[in-house]
Short mmCIF file of C-alpha atoms in Angstrom, two decimals:
data_model
loop_
_atom_site.label_atom_id
_atom_site.label_comp_id
_atom_site.label_asym_id
_atom_site.label_seq_id
_atom_site.Cartn_x
_atom_site.Cartn_y
_atom_site.Cartn_z
CA MET A 273 -28.40 92.29 208.65
CA ILE A 274 -31.04 89.85 208.19
CA LYS A 275 -30.28 86.45 207.15
CA MET A 276 -32.93 84.47 205.27
CA TYR A 277 -32.74 80.53 204.70
CA ILE A 278 -35.41 78.88 202.43
CA ASP A 279 -36.53 75.51 201.38
CA ALA A 280 -39.20 73.84 200.09
CA ALA A 281 -40.59 70.43 199.77
CA CYS A 282 -42.77 68.82 197.55
CA SER A 283 -45.31 65.85 197.99
CA ILE A 284 -45.60 62.89 195.73
CA PRO A 285 -47.55 63.02 193.65
CA PRO A 286 -46.88 66.76 193.32
CA GLN A 287 -50.12 68.37 194.97
CA ARG A 288 -48.77 70.08 197.58
CA ILE A 289 -45.50 72.03 198.89
CA GLY A 290 -44.40 73.15 202.14
CA ILE A 291 -42.08 76.14 202.62
CA GLY A 292 -39.25 76.62 205.30
CA ILE A 293 -38.12 79.91 206.02
CA VAL A 294 -35.58 80.61 208.73
CA ILE A 295 -35.22 84.67 209.39
CA TYR A 296 -32.22 85.87 211.55
CA LYS A 297 -32.02 89.09 212.69
CA ASP A 298 -29.76 90.55 215.42
CA LYS A 299 -29.78 87.60 217.88
CA GLN A 300 -33.70 86.74 217.08
CA GLN A 301 -34.63 84.08 215.18
CA GLN A 302 -38.45 83.51 213.09
CA GLN A 303 -39.39 80.21 211.71
CA LEU A 304 -41.96 79.69 209.48
CA SER A 305 -43.61 76.64 207.82
CA ILE A 306 -45.92 77.66 205.13
CA PRO A 307 -48.24 75.18 203.47
CA LEU A 308 -49.73 75.55 199.88
CA ASN A 309 -52.14 73.52 197.83
CA LYS A 310 -50.03 73.97 194.45
CA ALA A 311 -48.46 71.20 192.30
CA LEU A 312 -44.96 72.49 191.56
CA ASN A 313 -41.60 70.67 190.91
CA ASN A 314 -38.92 71.36 193.12
CA HIS A 315 -37.43 74.58 191.14
CA GLU A 316 -40.63 75.87 191.45
CA ALA A 317 -41.57 75.48 195.23
CA GLU A 318 -38.14 77.06 195.54
CA TYR A 319 -39.17 80.03 193.96
CA GLU A 320 -42.34 80.29 195.71
CA ALA A 321 -40.05 79.90 199.12
CA ILE A 322 -38.58 82.92 198.22
CA TYR A 323 -41.20 85.04 197.17
CA GLN A 324 -43.19 83.93 200.31
CA GLY A 325 -40.27 85.21 202.15
CA LEU A 326 -39.79 88.31 200.47
CA CYS A 327 -43.10 88.89 201.13
CA TYR A 328 -42.75 88.20 204.92
CA LEU A 329 -39.73 90.61 205.14
CA ILE A 330 -42.11 93.40 203.40
CA GLU A 331 -44.97 93.06 205.42
CA LYS A 332 -43.12 93.57 208.82
CA GLU A 333 -41.10 95.78 207.48
CA LEU A 334 -37.84 94.43 207.70
CA HIS A 335 -36.82 95.11 203.94
CA HIS A 336 -34.67 98.46 205.35
CA ASP A 337 -31.99 96.39 206.21
CA ILE A 338 -29.77 94.33 204.67
CA VAL A 339 -30.86 91.05 203.36
CA LEU A 340 -28.99 87.96 203.07
CA ILE A 341 -30.90 85.44 201.33
CA TYR A 342 -29.78 81.48 201.23
CA SER A 343 -31.00 79.07 199.06
CA ASP A 344 -30.18 75.40 198.13
CA SER A 345 -31.46 75.66 194.64
CA LYS A 346 -28.77 76.81 192.25
CA VAL A 347 -31.32 77.02 189.51
CA VAL A 348 -33.07 79.74 191.68
CA VAL A 349 -30.10 81.18 192.90
CA THR A 350 -28.36 82.00 189.35
CA ALA A 351 -31.49 83.17 187.59
CA LEU A 352 -32.30 85.73 190.35
CA ASN A 353 -28.33 86.82 190.59
CA ARG A 354 -28.72 87.45 186.54
CA LYS A 355 -32.14 88.36 186.78
CA SER A 356 -32.87 86.58 183.66
CA ALA A 357 -34.67 83.23 182.85
CA LYS A 358 -32.64 80.33 181.40
CA ASN A 359 -36.26 78.55 180.44
CA SER A 360 -39.29 80.14 179.88
CA TRP A 361 -41.09 78.59 182.92
CA GLN A 362 -38.94 80.51 185.58
CA GLN A 363 -39.96 83.84 183.89
CA PRO A 364 -43.30 84.18 185.75
CA TYR A 365 -41.62 83.86 188.77
CA LEU A 366 -38.79 86.46 187.66
CA ASP A 367 -41.40 88.76 187.22
CA LYS A 368 -43.07 88.33 190.53
CA ILE A 369 -39.79 88.14 192.36
CA LEU A 370 -37.64 90.85 190.69
CA PRO A 371 -40.43 93.69 192.05
CA LEU A 372 -39.58 92.34 195.82
CA LEU A 373 -36.37 92.34 195.49
CA ASN A 374 -36.15 96.13 194.40
CA GLN A 375 -37.67 96.82 197.53
CA LEU A 376 -34.97 95.57 199.71
CA HIS A 377 -32.55 98.11 200.56
CA HIS A 378 -29.89 95.95 199.54
CA TYR A 379 -29.87 92.45 199.34
CA TYR A 380 -27.32 88.95 198.31
CA ILE A 381 -28.78 86.06 196.88
CA GLU A 382 -26.44 82.91 197.58
CA TRP A 383 -26.14 79.27 197.20
CA PHE A 384 -26.29 77.14 200.61
CA SER A 385 -25.57 73.31 200.78
CA ASP A 386 -28.82 71.35 201.36
CA LYS A 387 -26.76 69.18 204.09
CA GLU A 388 -26.31 72.89 206.37
CA ASN A 389 -29.94 74.11 205.33
CA LYS A 390 -31.19 71.51 208.07
CA MET A 391 -33.86 74.01 210.01
CA PRO A 392 -35.52 75.32 206.64
CA ASP A 393 -35.64 71.84 205.22
CA ILE A 394 -37.06 70.78 208.61
CA LEU A 395 -39.73 73.42 208.38
CA ALA A 396 -40.78 72.78 204.87
CA LYS A 397 -41.23 69.22 205.58
CA ARG A 398 -43.36 70.07 208.24
CA ALA A 399 -45.55 72.07 206.52
CA LEU A 400 -46.17 69.61 204.19
CA THR A 401 -48.46 68.21 207.20
CA LEU A 402 -50.17 71.53 207.56
CA ARG A 403 -53.46 72.45 206.25
CA GLU A 404 -53.20 75.76 204.11
#
């Protein structure tokens, strides 16, 4: 089983985002800080974080296991679990994330309190200081 915790941070003004991802498999942990030069709001940045995490899992061939995905964005978790966009701005993100989710053997997406999501938050904020 793989557990993937994601978070995103936005610069002010929103010219950059930082993505923090922590992946646990067995007793191993992988931490990722990914900077992106994109002007996104918090929800869009969370979608981008899930997208980047899924791309990483597939690239590393970790998608054949059960994957638990944790995000502190209720908006993103709800939309992905419903597989439908509540607002039109969400649809492009669903269009690129749902095909990746379909490549996973089995997955669950759950909301996780930002108070408990400390390491991905730290990694996301660190990514804001890095160059893309």
